[in-house]
C-alpha cells in the first residue's frame, strides 16, 4: 500500500496544480453560465411534464450509459515495466488501492447523474423513499461495475447487468434493480487479477491521463500531451481530393489533423448534440440564444489549439512559414465554426425559434471572428 499512497500523493499534487489553472481560466465562467442556463431550461421542461412521460426509458438509458465510457486510473508508469517486475507477486495491496480509488470516482459519476435525474423521476413516477434509494444504489453499483470491469479486462458484464436492471425497472420492480449489479460485482471479485496486468494497466493509465490533459488544455497549453487519432478513411479521402490537389501543404496537414483528432471534429459534434438537447428542453423563442452560446464555447476551445499544434504538428516541420500555418488553421476553424452555427440555426427553427435564429447566427459569427482575430 506504500507504493499506492506515494503514487496517490503525486496524483493529488498534479490535480491541485492544474486546478489552479482551471480556476483562473475564462472558460470556467462560460461553463458556469452554461450550467445555470441549462438548469433554468431543465426546470422549465420539468414544469411541463405529467405522469405520462416515459421515465422508465430514461432510467433504462441511464443504467446503460453508467457502465460505459470509463477511463480508470491505475497510476502505473512506463518505468514500472522494469522497476515493478520484482514486486509483481507481492503487490496486492497496491491493486486493492487502485480498485478502491476507481470505485470512489465511479460512485461520484453515478451520483452526479442521479442528481440530475431524480427530479424527473420524482415528478413522473410514484416512488417510495426505499425505491428511490434502490435506484440510486443501483446506479452507483452499475457505474462501479463498469469501471472495475475495465480494470479486470472483462467485457460485457457491465452492459449485461445494466440491461437486467433496466428490465426490472420496466417490470415495475425498482427495489430489485441493484441485484444484477451486485451479482456482477461478485463475478468481478471472483475473476479479479491476482497479479498486475502491467501492460494493460499502463495502457489504461495513458488513455485516462490523455483525457485529463485534453481537458486541462482548454485552460492552459500542454504541448507535450499525446493525442489519439481515428482513421476516418472517407473524410481523409475527401480532404485529399479537395485540398491536396491544390498543393496547399499547411491546409492539408491541419485538415487531416482536425478530421482525425478527438478534440476538434469530435468536440464540435459533442457540443452540437448538447446544444440540440438544450433546444429541445427549452422549446421557446429564446432557443436562438443557444446558437452563439455553444458556438462561442466551441471557439473558446478550438482557437487556442493552434499554439499546441504549432509545436507538435508535423506541419511545423514542413518548409512553410508560421504565417502560412496560421492562415491554414484559421481557414479550417472559420469554416467549421460557421458550419456549426448554420446547422444549429436551422435546428433551432424546428424548436420554436423565429427572428432570434438570425440574431443568434449573426452573434455567433461575430464571436467566431473575435476569437480568430486574437489568434496570432
JSON list of C-alpha atoms in Angstrom, two decimals, residues 192-326:
[
{"chain": "A", "resi": 192, "resn": "UNK", "atom": "CA", "xyz": [-10.15, -10.37, -10.32]},
{"chain": "A", "resi": 193, "resn": "UNK", "atom": "CA", "xyz": [-6.46, -10.22, -11.23]},
{"chain": "A", "resi": 194, "resn": "UNK", "atom": "CA", "xyz": [-4.11, -11.68, -8.66]},
{"chain": "A", "resi": 195, "resn": "UNK", "atom": "CA", "xyz": [-1.07, -10.07, -10.34]},
{"chain": "A", "resi": 196, "resn": "UNK", "atom": "CA", "xyz": [-0.86, -6.67, -12.01]},
{"chain": "A", "resi": 197, "resn": "UNK", "atom": "CA", "xyz": [-1.54, -6.92, -15.76]},
{"chain": "A", "resi": 198, "resn": "UNK", "atom": "CA", "xyz": [1.22, -4.38, -16.27]},
{"chain": "A", "resi": 199, "resn": "UNK", "atom": "CA", "xyz": [0.84, -3.59, -19.97]},
{"chain": "A", "resi": 200, "resn": "UNK", "atom": "CA", "xyz": [-2.97, -3.44, -19.81]},
{"chain": "A", "resi": 201, "resn": "UNK", "atom": "CA", "xyz": [-2.98, -1.14, -16.78]},
{"chain": "A", "resi": 202, "resn": "UNK", "atom": "CA", "xyz": [-0.28, 1.02, -18.36]},
{"chain": "A", "resi": 203, "resn": "UNK", "atom": "CA", "xyz": [-2.47, 1.45, -21.47]},
{"chain": "A", "resi": 204, "resn": "UNK", "atom": "CA", "xyz": [-5.47, 2.37, -19.30]},
{"chain": "A", "resi": 205, "resn": "UNK", "atom": "CA", "xyz": [-3.40, 4.92, -17.40]},
{"chain": "A", "resi": 206, "resn": "UNK", "atom": "CA", "xyz": [-2.07, 6.52, -20.58]},
{"chain": "A", "resi": 207, "resn": "UNK", "atom": "CA", "xyz": [-5.57, 6.79, -22.06]},
{"chain": "A", "resi": 208, "resn": "UNK", "atom": "CA", "xyz": [-7.02, 8.29, -18.89]},
{"chain": "A", "resi": 209, "resn": "UNK", "atom": "CA", "xyz": [-4.14, 10.73, -18.48]},
{"chain": "A", "resi": 210, "resn": "UNK", "atom": "CA", "xyz": [-4.50, 11.81, -22.11]},
{"chain": "A", "resi": 211, "resn": "UNK", "atom": "CA", "xyz": [-8.16, 12.59, -21.43]},
{"chain": "A", "resi": 212, "resn": "UNK", "atom": "CA", "xyz": [-7.22, 14.59, -18.32]},
{"chain": "A", "resi": 213, "resn": "UNK", "atom": "CA", "xyz": [-4.59, 16.53, -20.29]},
{"chain": "A", "resi": 214, "resn": "UNK", "atom": "CA", "xyz": [-7.08, 17.20, -23.07]},
{"chain": "A", "resi": 215, "resn": "UNK", "atom": "CA", "xyz": [-9.49, 18.82, -20.58]},
{"chain": "A", "resi": 216, "resn": "UNK", "atom": "CA", "xyz": [-6.73, 20.83, -18.89]},
{"chain": "A", "resi": 217, "resn": "UNK", "atom": "CA", "xyz": [-5.52, 22.02, -22.31]},
{"chain": "A", "resi": 218, "resn": "UNK", "atom": "CA", "xyz": [-8.77, 24.01, -22.61]},
{"chain": "A", "resi": 219, "resn": "UNK", "atom": "CA", "xyz": [-7.35, 26.29, -19.91]},
{"chain": "A", "resi": 220, "resn": "UNK", "atom": "CA", "xyz": [-3.55, 26.11, -20.36]},
{"chain": "A", "resi": 221, "resn": "UNK", "atom": "CA", "xyz": [-1.23, 24.98, -23.15]},
{"chain": "A", "resi": 222, "resn": "UNK", "atom": "CA", "xyz": [0.15, 21.46, -22.78]},
{"chain": "A", "resi": 223, "resn": "UNK", "atom": "CA", "xyz": [2.38, 20.99, -25.85]},
{"chain": "A", "resi": 224, "resn": "UNK", "atom": "CA", "xyz": [3.81, 17.72, -24.55]},
{"chain": "A", "resi": 225, "resn": "UNK", "atom": "CA", "xyz": [0.50, 15.87, -24.38]},
{"chain": "A", "resi": 226, "resn": "UNK", "atom": "CA", "xyz": [-0.12, 12.86, -26.62]},
{"chain": "A", "resi": 227, "resn": "UNK", "atom": "CA", "xyz": [-3.09, 12.67, -28.92]},
{"chain": "A", "resi": 228, "resn": "UNK", "atom": "CA", "xyz": [-5.36, 9.88, -30.04]},
{"chain": "A", "resi": 229, "resn": "UNK", "atom": "CA", "xyz": [-6.43, 9.86, -33.68]},
{"chain": "A", "resi": 230, "resn": "UNK", "atom": "CA", "xyz": [-9.06, 8.00, -35.67]},
{"chain": "A", "resi": 231, "resn": "UNK", "atom": "CA", "xyz": [-8.64, 6.56, -39.15]},
{"chain": "A", "resi": 232, "resn": "UNK", "atom": "CA", "xyz": [-11.75, 8.07, -40.84]},
{"chain": "A", "resi": 233, "resn": "UNK", "atom": "CA", "xyz": [-10.87, 6.97, -44.36]},
{"chain": "A", "resi": 234, "resn": "UNK", "atom": "CA", "xyz": [-13.81, 8.66, -46.09]},
{"chain": "A", "resi": 235, "resn": "UNK", "atom": "CA", "xyz": [-13.14, 12.11, -44.62]},
{"chain": "A", "resi": 236, "resn": "UNK", "atom": "CA", "xyz": [-9.41, 11.80, -45.29]},
{"chain": "A", "resi": 237, "resn": "UNK", "atom": "CA", "xyz": [-10.05, 10.91, -48.96]},
{"chain": "A", "resi": 238, "resn": "UNK", "atom": "CA", "xyz": [-12.32, 13.93, -49.33]},
{"chain": "A", "resi": 239, "resn": "UNK", "atom": "CA", "xyz": [-9.59, 16.19, -47.95]},
{"chain": "A", "resi": 240, "resn": "UNK", "atom": "CA", "xyz": [-7.01, 14.64, -50.25]},
{"chain": "A", "resi": 241, "resn": "UNK", "atom": "CA", "xyz": [-9.16, 15.22, -53.33]},
{"chain": "A", "resi": 242, "resn": "UNK", "atom": "CA", "xyz": [-10.22, 18.78, -52.49]},
{"chain": "A", "resi": 243, "resn": "UNK", "atom": "CA", "xyz": [-7.26, 20.31, -50.63]},
{"chain": "A", "resi": 244, "resn": "UNK", "atom": "CA", "xyz": [-4.18, 18.29, -51.52]},
{"chain": "A", "resi": 245, "resn": "UNK", "atom": "CA", "xyz": [-4.98, 18.68, -55.23]},
{"chain": "A", "resi": 246, "resn": "UNK", "atom": "CA", "xyz": [-4.22, 22.40, -54.83]},
{"chain": "A", "resi": 247, "resn": "UNK", "atom": "CA", "xyz": [-0.83, 21.59, -53.28]},
{"chain": "A", "resi": 248, "resn": "UNK", "atom": "CA", "xyz": [-1.64, 23.54, -50.09]},
{"chain": "A", "resi": 249, "resn": "UNK", "atom": "CA", "xyz": [0.53, 21.64, -47.61]},
{"chain": "A", "resi": 250, "resn": "UNK", "atom": "CA", "xyz": [-0.40, 23.53, -44.44]},
{"chain": "A", "resi": 251, "resn": "UNK", "atom": "CA", "xyz": [-4.13, 23.43, -45.15]},
{"chain": "A", "resi": 252, "resn": "UNK", "atom": "CA", "xyz": [-3.95, 19.72, -45.92]},
{"chain": "A", "resi": 253, "resn": "UNK", "atom": "CA", "xyz": [-2.00, 18.87, -42.75]},
{"chain": "A", "resi": 254, "resn": "UNK", "atom": "CA", "xyz": [-4.31, 20.81, -40.46]},
{"chain": "A", "resi": 255, "resn": "UNK", "atom": "CA", "xyz": [-7.39, 19.46, -42.21]},
{"chain": "A", "resi": 256, "resn": "UNK", "atom": "CA", "xyz": [-6.08, 15.93, -41.74]},
{"chain": "A", "resi": 257, "resn": "UNK", "atom": "CA", "xyz": [-5.36, 16.57, -38.09]},
{"chain": "A", "resi": 258, "resn": "UNK", "atom": "CA", "xyz": [-8.75, 18.17, -37.40]},
{"chain": "A", "resi": 259, "resn": "UNK", "atom": "CA", "xyz": [-10.63, 15.36, -39.14]},
{"chain": "A", "resi": 260, "resn": "UNK", "atom": "CA", "xyz": [-8.86, 12.56, -37.25]},
{"chain": "A", "resi": 261, "resn": "UNK", "atom": "CA", "xyz": [-8.42, 14.03, -33.77]},
{"chain": "A", "resi": 262, "resn": "UNK", "atom": "CA", "xyz": [-10.76, 13.70, -30.82]},
{"chain": "A", "resi": 263, "resn": "UNK", "atom": "CA", "xyz": [-10.50, 17.30, -29.64]},
{"chain": "A", "resi": 264, "resn": "UNK", "atom": "CA", "xyz": [-11.51, 19.08, -32.85]},
{"chain": "A", "resi": 265, "resn": "UNK", "atom": "CA", "xyz": [-14.19, 17.46, -35.00]},
{"chain": "A", "resi": 266, "resn": "UNK", "atom": "CA", "xyz": [-15.40, 15.28, -32.12]},
{"chain": "A", "resi": 267, "resn": "UNK", "atom": "CA", "xyz": [-15.57, 18.35, -29.89]},
{"chain": "A", "resi": 268, "resn": "UNK", "atom": "CA", "xyz": [-17.82, 20.15, -32.38]},
{"chain": "A", "resi": 269, "resn": "UNK", "atom": "CA", "xyz": [-20.10, 17.12, -32.69]},
{"chain": "A", "resi": 270, "resn": "UNK", "atom": "CA", "xyz": [-20.40, 16.63, -28.92]},
{"chain": "A", "resi": 271, "resn": "UNK", "atom": "CA", "xyz": [-21.17, 20.26, -28.15]},
{"chain": "A", "resi": 272, "resn": "UNK", "atom": "CA", "xyz": [-23.62, 20.47, -31.06]},
{"chain": "A", "resi": 273, "resn": "UNK", "atom": "CA", "xyz": [-25.52, 17.47, -29.72]},
{"chain": "A", "resi": 274, "resn": "UNK", "atom": "CA", "xyz": [-25.67, 19.08, -26.28]},
{"chain": "A", "resi": 275, "resn": "UNK", "atom": "CA", "xyz": [-26.94, 22.29, -27.90]},
{"chain": "A", "resi": 276, "resn": "UNK", "atom": "CA", "xyz": [-29.71, 20.36, -29.68]},
{"chain": "A", "resi": 277, "resn": "UNK", "atom": "CA", "xyz": [-30.67, 18.76, -26.37]},
{"chain": "A", "resi": 278, "resn": "UNK", "atom": "CA", "xyz": [-30.86, 22.18, -24.71]},
{"chain": "A", "resi": 279, "resn": "UNK", "atom": "CA", "xyz": [-33.03, 23.47, -27.58]},
{"chain": "A", "resi": 280, "resn": "UNK", "atom": "CA", "xyz": [-35.37, 20.52, -27.20]},
{"chain": "A", "resi": 281, "resn": "UNK", "atom": "CA", "xyz": [-35.71, 21.11, -23.46]},
{"chain": "A", "resi": 282, "resn": "UNK", "atom": "CA", "xyz": [-36.18, 24.85, -23.90]},
{"chain": "A", "resi": 283, "resn": "UNK", "atom": "CA", "xyz": [-38.71, 24.80, -26.74]},
{"chain": "A", "resi": 284, "resn": "UNK", "atom": "CA", "xyz": [-39.37, 28.56, -26.94]},
{"chain": "A", "resi": 285, "resn": "UNK", "atom": "CA", "xyz": [-38.49, 31.64, -28.92]},
{"chain": "A", "resi": 286, "resn": "UNK", "atom": "CA", "xyz": [-35.27, 32.07, -26.94]},
{"chain": "A", "resi": 287, "resn": "UNK", "atom": "CA", "xyz": [-33.68, 28.88, -28.32]},
{"chain": "A", "resi": 288, "resn": "UNK", "atom": "CA", "xyz": [-31.83, 31.11, -30.78]},
{"chain": "A", "resi": 289, "resn": "UNK", "atom": "CA", "xyz": [-29.64, 32.18, -27.84]},
{"chain": "A", "resi": 290, "resn": "UNK", "atom": "CA", "xyz": [-28.27, 28.63, -27.71]},
{"chain": "A", "resi": 291, "resn": "UNK", "atom": "CA", "xyz": [-26.52, 29.10, -31.08]},
{"chain": "A", "resi": 292, "resn": "UNK", "atom": "CA", "xyz": [-23.97, 31.78, -30.08]},
{"chain": "A", "resi": 293, "resn": "UNK", "atom": "CA", "xyz": [-23.64, 30.24, -26.63]},
{"chain": "A", "resi": 294, "resn": "UNK", "atom": "CA", "xyz": [-22.42, 26.87, -27.88]},
{"chain": "A", "resi": 295, "resn": "UNK", "atom": "CA", "xyz": [-20.55, 28.19, -30.90]},
{"chain": "A", "resi": 296, "resn": "UNK", "atom": "CA", "xyz": [-18.68, 30.50, -28.54]},
{"chain": "A", "resi": 297, "resn": "UNK", "atom": "CA", "xyz": [-17.98, 27.62, -26.19]},
{"chain": "A", "resi": 298, "resn": "UNK", "atom": "CA", "xyz": [-16.59, 25.62, -29.13]},
{"chain": "A", "resi": 299, "resn": "UNK", "atom": "CA", "xyz": [-14.48, 28.52, -30.39]},
{"chain": "A", "resi": 300, "resn": "UNK", "atom": "CA", "xyz": [-13.09, 29.10, -26.91]},
{"chain": "A", "resi": 301, "resn": "UNK", "atom": "CA", "xyz": [-11.66, 25.57, -27.02]},
{"chain": "A", "resi": 302, "resn": "UNK", "atom": "CA", "xyz": [-10.75, 25.26, -30.70]},
{"chain": "A", "resi": 303, "resn": "UNK", "atom": "CA", "xyz": [-8.90, 28.51, -31.28]},
{"chain": "A", "resi": 304, "resn": "UNK", "atom": "CA", "xyz": [-6.17, 28.10, -28.61]},
{"chain": "A", "resi": 305, "resn": "UNK", "atom": "CA", "xyz": [-5.33, 24.66, -30.04]},
{"chain": "A", "resi": 306, "resn": "UNK", "atom": "CA", "xyz": [-3.18, 26.32, -32.69]},
{"chain": "A", "resi": 307, "resn": "UNK", "atom": "CA", "xyz": [-0.47, 27.12, -30.13]},
{"chain": "A", "resi": 308, "resn": "UNK", "atom": "CA", "xyz": [-0.11, 23.46, -29.27]},
{"chain": "A", "resi": 309, "resn": "UNK", "atom": "CA", "xyz": [-0.45, 22.28, -32.86]},
{"chain": "A", "resi": 310, "resn": "UNK", "atom": "CA", "xyz": [2.18, 24.75, -33.98]},
{"chain": "A", "resi": 311, "resn": "UNK", "atom": "CA", "xyz": [4.57, 22.95, -31.64]},
{"chain": "A", "resi": 312, "resn": "UNK", "atom": "CA", "xyz": [3.71, 19.28, -32.11]},
{"chain": "A", "resi": 313, "resn": "UNK", "atom": "CA", "xyz": [2.07, 19.07, -35.54]},
{"chain": "A", "resi": 314, "resn": "UNK", "atom": "CA", "xyz": [4.00, 17.70, -38.49]},
{"chain": "A", "resi": 315, "resn": "UNK", "atom": "CA", "xyz": [3.03, 20.89, -40.31]},
{"chain": "A", "resi": 316, "resn": "UNK", "atom": "CA", "xyz": [5.65, 22.72, -38.23]},
{"chain": "A", "resi": 317, "resn": "UNK", "atom": "CA", "xyz": [8.33, 20.53, -39.83]},
{"chain": "A", "resi": 318, "resn": "UNK", "atom": "CA", "xyz": [7.42, 21.48, -43.37]},
{"chain": "A", "resi": 319, "resn": "UNK", "atom": "CA", "xyz": [9.20, 24.29, -45.26]},
{"chain": "A", "resi": 320, "resn": "UNK", "atom": "CA", "xyz": [6.32, 26.73, -44.78]},
{"chain": "A", "resi": 321, "resn": "UNK", "atom": "CA", "xyz": [6.20, 29.89, -42.71]},
{"chain": "A", "resi": 322, "resn": "UNK", "atom": "CA", "xyz": [4.28, 30.29, -39.48]},
{"chain": "A", "resi": 323, "resn": "UNK", "atom": "CA", "xyz": [2.03, 32.84, -41.18]},
{"chain": "A", "resi": 324, "resn": "UNK", "atom": "CA", "xyz": [1.02, 30.22, -43.74]},
{"chain": "A", "resi": 325, "resn": "UNK", "atom": "CA", "xyz": [0.31, 27.73, -40.97]},
{"chain": "A", "resi": 326, "resn": "UNK", "atom": "CA", "xyz": [-1.73, 30.33, -39.08]}
]
